[in-house]
Every structure is written in C-alpha cells, then in structure tokens.
Short mmCIF file of C-alpha atoms in Angstrom, two decimals:
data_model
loop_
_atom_site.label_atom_id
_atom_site.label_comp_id
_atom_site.label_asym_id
_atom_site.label_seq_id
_atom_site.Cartn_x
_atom_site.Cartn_y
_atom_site.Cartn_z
CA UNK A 5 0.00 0.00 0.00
CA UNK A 6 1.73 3.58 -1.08
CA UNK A 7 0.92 7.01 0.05
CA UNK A 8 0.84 9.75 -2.12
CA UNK A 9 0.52 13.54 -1.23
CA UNK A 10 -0.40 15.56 -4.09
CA UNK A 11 -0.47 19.56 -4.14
CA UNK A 12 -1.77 22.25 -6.19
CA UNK A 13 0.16 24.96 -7.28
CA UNK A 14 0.31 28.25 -6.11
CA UNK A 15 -2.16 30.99 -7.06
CA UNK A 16 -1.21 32.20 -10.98
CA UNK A 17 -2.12 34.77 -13.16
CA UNK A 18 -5.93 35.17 -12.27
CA UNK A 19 -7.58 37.12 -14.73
CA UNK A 20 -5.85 35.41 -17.74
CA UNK A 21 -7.43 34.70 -21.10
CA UNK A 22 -4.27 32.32 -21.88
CA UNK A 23 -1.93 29.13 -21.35
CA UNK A 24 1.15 31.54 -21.45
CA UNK A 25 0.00 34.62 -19.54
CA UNK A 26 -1.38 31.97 -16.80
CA UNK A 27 1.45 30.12 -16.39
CA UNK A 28 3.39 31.90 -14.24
CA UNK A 29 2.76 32.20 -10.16
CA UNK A 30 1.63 35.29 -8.90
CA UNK A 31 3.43 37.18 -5.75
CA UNK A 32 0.35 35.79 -3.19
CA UNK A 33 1.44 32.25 -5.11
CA UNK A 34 5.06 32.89 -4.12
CA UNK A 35 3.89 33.37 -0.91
CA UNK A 36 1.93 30.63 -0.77
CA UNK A 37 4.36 28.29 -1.68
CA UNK A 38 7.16 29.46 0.69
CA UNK A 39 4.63 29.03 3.46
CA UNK A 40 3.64 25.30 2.29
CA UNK A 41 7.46 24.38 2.32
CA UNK A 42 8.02 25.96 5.83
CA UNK A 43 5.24 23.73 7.33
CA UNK A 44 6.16 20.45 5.64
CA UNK A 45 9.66 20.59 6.57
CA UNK A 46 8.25 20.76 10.16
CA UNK A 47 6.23 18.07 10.24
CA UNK A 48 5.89 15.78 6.92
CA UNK A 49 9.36 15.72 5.02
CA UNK A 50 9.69 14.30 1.97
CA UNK A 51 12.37 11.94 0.24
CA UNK A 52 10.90 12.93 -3.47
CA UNK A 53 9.23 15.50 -5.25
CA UNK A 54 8.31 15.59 -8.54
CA UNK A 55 6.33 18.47 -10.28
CA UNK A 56 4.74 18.92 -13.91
CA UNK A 57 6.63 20.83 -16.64
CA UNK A 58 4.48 23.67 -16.44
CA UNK A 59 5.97 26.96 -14.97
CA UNK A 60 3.75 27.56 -12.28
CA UNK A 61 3.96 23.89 -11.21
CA UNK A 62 7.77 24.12 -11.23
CA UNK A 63 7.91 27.57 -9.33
CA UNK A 64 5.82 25.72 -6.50
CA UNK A 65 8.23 22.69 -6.38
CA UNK A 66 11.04 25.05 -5.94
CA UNK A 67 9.39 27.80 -3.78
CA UNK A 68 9.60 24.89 -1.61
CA UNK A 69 12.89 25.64 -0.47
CA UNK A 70 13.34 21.75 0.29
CA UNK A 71 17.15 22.45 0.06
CA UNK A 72 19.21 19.36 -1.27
CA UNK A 73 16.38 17.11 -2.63
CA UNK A 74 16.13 16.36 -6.12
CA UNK A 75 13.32 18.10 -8.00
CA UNK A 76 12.11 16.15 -11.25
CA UNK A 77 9.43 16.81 -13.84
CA UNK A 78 6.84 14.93 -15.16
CA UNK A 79 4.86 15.90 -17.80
CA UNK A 80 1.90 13.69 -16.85
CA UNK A 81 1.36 16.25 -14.00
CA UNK A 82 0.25 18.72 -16.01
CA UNK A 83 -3.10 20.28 -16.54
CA UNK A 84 -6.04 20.10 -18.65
CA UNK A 85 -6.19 22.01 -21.67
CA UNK A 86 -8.68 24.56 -20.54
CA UNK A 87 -7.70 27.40 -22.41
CA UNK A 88 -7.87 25.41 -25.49
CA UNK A 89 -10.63 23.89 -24.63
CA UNK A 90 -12.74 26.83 -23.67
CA UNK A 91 -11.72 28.50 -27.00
CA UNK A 92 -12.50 25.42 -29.34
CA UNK A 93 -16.07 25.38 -27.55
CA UNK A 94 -16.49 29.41 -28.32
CA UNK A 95 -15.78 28.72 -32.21
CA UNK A 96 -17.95 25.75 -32.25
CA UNK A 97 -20.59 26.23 -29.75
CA UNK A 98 -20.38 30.22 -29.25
CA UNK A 99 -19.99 29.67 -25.49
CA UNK A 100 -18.27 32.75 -24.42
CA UNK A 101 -15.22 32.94 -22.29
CA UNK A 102 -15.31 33.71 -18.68
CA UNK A 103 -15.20 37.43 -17.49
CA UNK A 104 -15.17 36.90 -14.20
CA UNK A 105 -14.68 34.54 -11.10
CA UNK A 106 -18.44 33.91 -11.21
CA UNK A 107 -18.58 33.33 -15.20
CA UNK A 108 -15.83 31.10 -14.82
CA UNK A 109 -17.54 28.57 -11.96
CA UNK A 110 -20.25 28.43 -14.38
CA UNK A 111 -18.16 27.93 -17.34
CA UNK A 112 -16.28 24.51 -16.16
CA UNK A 113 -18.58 22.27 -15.84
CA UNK A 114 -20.01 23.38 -19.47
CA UNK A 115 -16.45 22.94 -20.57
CA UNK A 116 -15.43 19.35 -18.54
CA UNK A 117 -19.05 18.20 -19.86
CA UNK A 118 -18.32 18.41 -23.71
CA UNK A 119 -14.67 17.21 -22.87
CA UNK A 120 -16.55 14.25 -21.55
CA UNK A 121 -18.36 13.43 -24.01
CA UNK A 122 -15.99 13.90 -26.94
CA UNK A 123 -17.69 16.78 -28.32
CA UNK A 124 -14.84 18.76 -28.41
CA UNK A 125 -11.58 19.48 -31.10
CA UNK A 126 -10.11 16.41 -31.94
CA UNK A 127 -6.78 18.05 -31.97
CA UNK A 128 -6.98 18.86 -27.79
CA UNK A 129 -6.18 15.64 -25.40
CA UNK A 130 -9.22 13.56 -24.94
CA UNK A 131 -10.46 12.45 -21.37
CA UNK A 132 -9.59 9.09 -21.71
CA UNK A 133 -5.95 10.02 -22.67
CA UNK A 134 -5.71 12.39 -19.53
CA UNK A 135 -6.73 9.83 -17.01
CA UNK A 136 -4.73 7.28 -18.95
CA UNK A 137 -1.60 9.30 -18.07
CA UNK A 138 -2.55 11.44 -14.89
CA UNK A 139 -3.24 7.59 -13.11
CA UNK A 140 -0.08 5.77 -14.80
CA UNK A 141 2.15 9.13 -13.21
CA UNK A 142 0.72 8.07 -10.08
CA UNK A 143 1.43 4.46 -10.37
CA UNK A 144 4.40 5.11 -11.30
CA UNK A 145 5.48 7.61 -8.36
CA UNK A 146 4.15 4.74 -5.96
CA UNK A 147 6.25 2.49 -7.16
CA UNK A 148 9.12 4.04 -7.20
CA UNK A 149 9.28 3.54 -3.03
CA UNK A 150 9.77 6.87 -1.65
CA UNK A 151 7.81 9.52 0.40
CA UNK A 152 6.82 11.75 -2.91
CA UNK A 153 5.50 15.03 -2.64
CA UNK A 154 3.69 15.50 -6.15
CA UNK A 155 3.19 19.47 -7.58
CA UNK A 156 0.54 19.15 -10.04
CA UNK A 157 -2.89 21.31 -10.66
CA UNK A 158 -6.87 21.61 -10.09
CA UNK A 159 -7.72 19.10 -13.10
CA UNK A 160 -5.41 16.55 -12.31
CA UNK A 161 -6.35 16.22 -8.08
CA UNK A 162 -10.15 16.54 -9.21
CA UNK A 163 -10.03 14.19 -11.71
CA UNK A 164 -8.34 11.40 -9.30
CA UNK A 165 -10.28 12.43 -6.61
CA UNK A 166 -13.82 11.75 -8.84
CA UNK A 167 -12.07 8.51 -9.63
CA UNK A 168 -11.43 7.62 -6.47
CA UNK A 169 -15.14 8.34 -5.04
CA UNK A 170 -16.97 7.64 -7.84
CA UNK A 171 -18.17 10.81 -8.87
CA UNK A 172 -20.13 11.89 -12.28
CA UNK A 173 -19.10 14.91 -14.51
CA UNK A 174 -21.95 17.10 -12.46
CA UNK A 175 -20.07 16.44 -9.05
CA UNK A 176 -16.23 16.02 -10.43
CA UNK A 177 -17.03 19.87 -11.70
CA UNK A 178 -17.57 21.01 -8.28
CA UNK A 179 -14.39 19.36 -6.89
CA UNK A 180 -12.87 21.09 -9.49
CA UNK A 181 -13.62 24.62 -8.01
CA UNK A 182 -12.89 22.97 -4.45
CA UNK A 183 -8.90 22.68 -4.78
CA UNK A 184 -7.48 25.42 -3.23
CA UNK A 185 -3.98 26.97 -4.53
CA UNK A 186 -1.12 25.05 -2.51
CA UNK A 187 -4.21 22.55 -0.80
CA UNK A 188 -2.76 18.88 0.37
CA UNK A 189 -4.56 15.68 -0.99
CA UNK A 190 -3.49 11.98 0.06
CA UNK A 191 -4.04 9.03 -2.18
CA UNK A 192 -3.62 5.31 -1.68
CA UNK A 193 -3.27 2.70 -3.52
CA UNK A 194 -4.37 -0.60 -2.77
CA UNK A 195 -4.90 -3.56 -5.20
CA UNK A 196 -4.98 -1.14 -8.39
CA UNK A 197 -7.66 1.02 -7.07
CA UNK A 198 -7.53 4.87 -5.82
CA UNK A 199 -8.25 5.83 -2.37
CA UNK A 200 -9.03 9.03 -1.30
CA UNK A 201 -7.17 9.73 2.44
CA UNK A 202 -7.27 13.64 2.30
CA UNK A 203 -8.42 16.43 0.33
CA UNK A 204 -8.15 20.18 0.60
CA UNK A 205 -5.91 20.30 3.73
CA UNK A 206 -4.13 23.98 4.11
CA UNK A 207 -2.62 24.15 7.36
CA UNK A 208 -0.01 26.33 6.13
CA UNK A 209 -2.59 29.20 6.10
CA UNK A 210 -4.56 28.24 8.69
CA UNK A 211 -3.50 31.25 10.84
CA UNK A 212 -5.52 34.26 11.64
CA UNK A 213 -3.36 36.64 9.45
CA UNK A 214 -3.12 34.19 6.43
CA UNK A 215 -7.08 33.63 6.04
CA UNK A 216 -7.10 35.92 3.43
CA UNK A 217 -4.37 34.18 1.46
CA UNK A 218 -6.86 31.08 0.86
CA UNK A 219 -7.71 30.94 -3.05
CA UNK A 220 -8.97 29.10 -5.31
CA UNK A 221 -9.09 30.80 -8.91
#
C-alpha cells in the first residue's frame, strides 16, 4: 500500500485569457508556496518531489525551499487544456469565455461536460488520454518507493479524486472549483484502485493573518 501527497500549485495569473499569460505564479502564489514548504519541513518531510513541466507547477516545487532534494518533472502532471478547450467550444458552440470569477464557476462544468463526451476538437487531449496518463504518473510515483510530494494542478487532483469516489461529470465539476492553490490531498493505492485519504488540507494558512491568502481561482 503507497501514500501519495499531491499539491496544487500556487495561485497564478488570475484574470488570464491564456496558457502563457497563466502560467506563471503570482506574488500571493510565491507566498503561498514558501509558506507550504516551511510547514512540511516541520512536520511531513519528503524523500521525493516531482512536479509537472508547467511553470507555475515548477515555481511551487522550488518555492519549496526543500534544500538538497532532487526536484524532477513529469509531464503527466500537467493540466487540462482549458484554455484550449474553452476557445474550441467558443468557435464551435459560441460559449463565451469567462469574465469573471463567477462566469468562470459556471463555465467549467459546461467545458469538462463536452470534454466528456468527446464533443470537443479532436486536436486537444481527450479524457480518456488524460486519465490514462494522470493515473499511470501516479502508479508510477508509488512504485518508485519513496515519500513523494507531487506538484501538479486543479484538473489533475479533481479528476483522481472523482475517480477515487466515484463521482459523475456534475459532481467532479464542483471538486474542481474545491482545490485550493497550494491545498494537500493523500491518495492510496491498494490492489490497483484509488483511495481518497485527504483532500483540501491547508494548514499552512490556517493562521488568523493568512485567512485571506486562501484561493482558489
């Protein structure tokens, strides 16, 4: 039976209408980060992290500060094409991009539903494939024997965490908008199947004068 503690990055560009202009952590995310690293070398440290190749994923894993231990990448970590998605599905479907944090609760689970289904650019990475890889990086990291911390984003911990409980497209959406920016989820693995053990945990801000450094978008 393996352990696995996965974490979402810290908070990006909010207000993007991008991949690139995203992808990079904002100074709260910094913060964020730095704060994460400073309670987990405390009280859980790791023998292994591994982040995905995105830059706001790999500014996480090294706002860390986890000194000597190796940091590797792992593309499988990395995030759903929303972006791409939610542009495809404006050509195709005239569903309008997001405006605002509201617009943009209400605009996921339109998006994650056509994903679903297949109804959706060939080009982008289908469902299946994402699961396919986002469960074999997981596998993998189990296997490899050591206490890994794993950097990774929203899609990615929602989409294990619907496999793990069972959940449909309707519920997975709202886990989705659950994962808070540099939140702790634990996974096990027993006999091939996902267990969830934790999800959401941010004890690194759970101090009077960091309650306002809780987001989620």
């Amino acid at each position: 039976m393996a352990e696995l503690t996965l974490v979402r990055h810290g908070q990006a560009n909010t207000g993007a209408q991008d991949e690139e202009s995203y992808d990079r952590l904002s100074e709260l995310g910094h913060r964020q980060a730095g704060w994460l690293g400073d309670y987990l070398r405390q009280t859980d440290p790791f023998e292994r992290i591994v982040s995905g190749t995105l830059r706001r994923q790999i500014e996480t894993a090294r706002g860390l500060n986890f000194g000597d231990l190796t940091h590797e990448q792992d593309a499988r970590l990395n995030e759903i094409s929303y972006f791409d998605m939610a542009y495809a599905l404006r050509d195709s479907h005239g569903l309008p991009l997001p405006q605002s944090q509201t617009a943009f609760a209400a605009h996921v689970p339109q998006v994650l539903e056509f994903w679903k289904k297949g109804e959706i650019d060939p080009r982008i990475e289908s469902y299946d494939s994402f699961r396919g890889r986002i469960t074999e990086a997981l596998q993998d990291a189990a296997d490899h024997g050591l206490r890994t911390l794993l950097v990774t984003s929203t899609g990615v911990i929602a989409t294990l965490t619907a496999l793990a409980l069972g959940l449909d497209m309707p519920r997975k959406s709202k886990m989705f908008l659950a994962v808070g920016h540099t939140s702790l989820h634990k996974f096990q693995l027993r006999d091939g199947d996902i267990h969830l053990m934790q999800f959401g945990a941010t004890p690194h801000l759970d101090l009077p004068e960091r309650r306002e450094a809780r987001t989620f978008v």
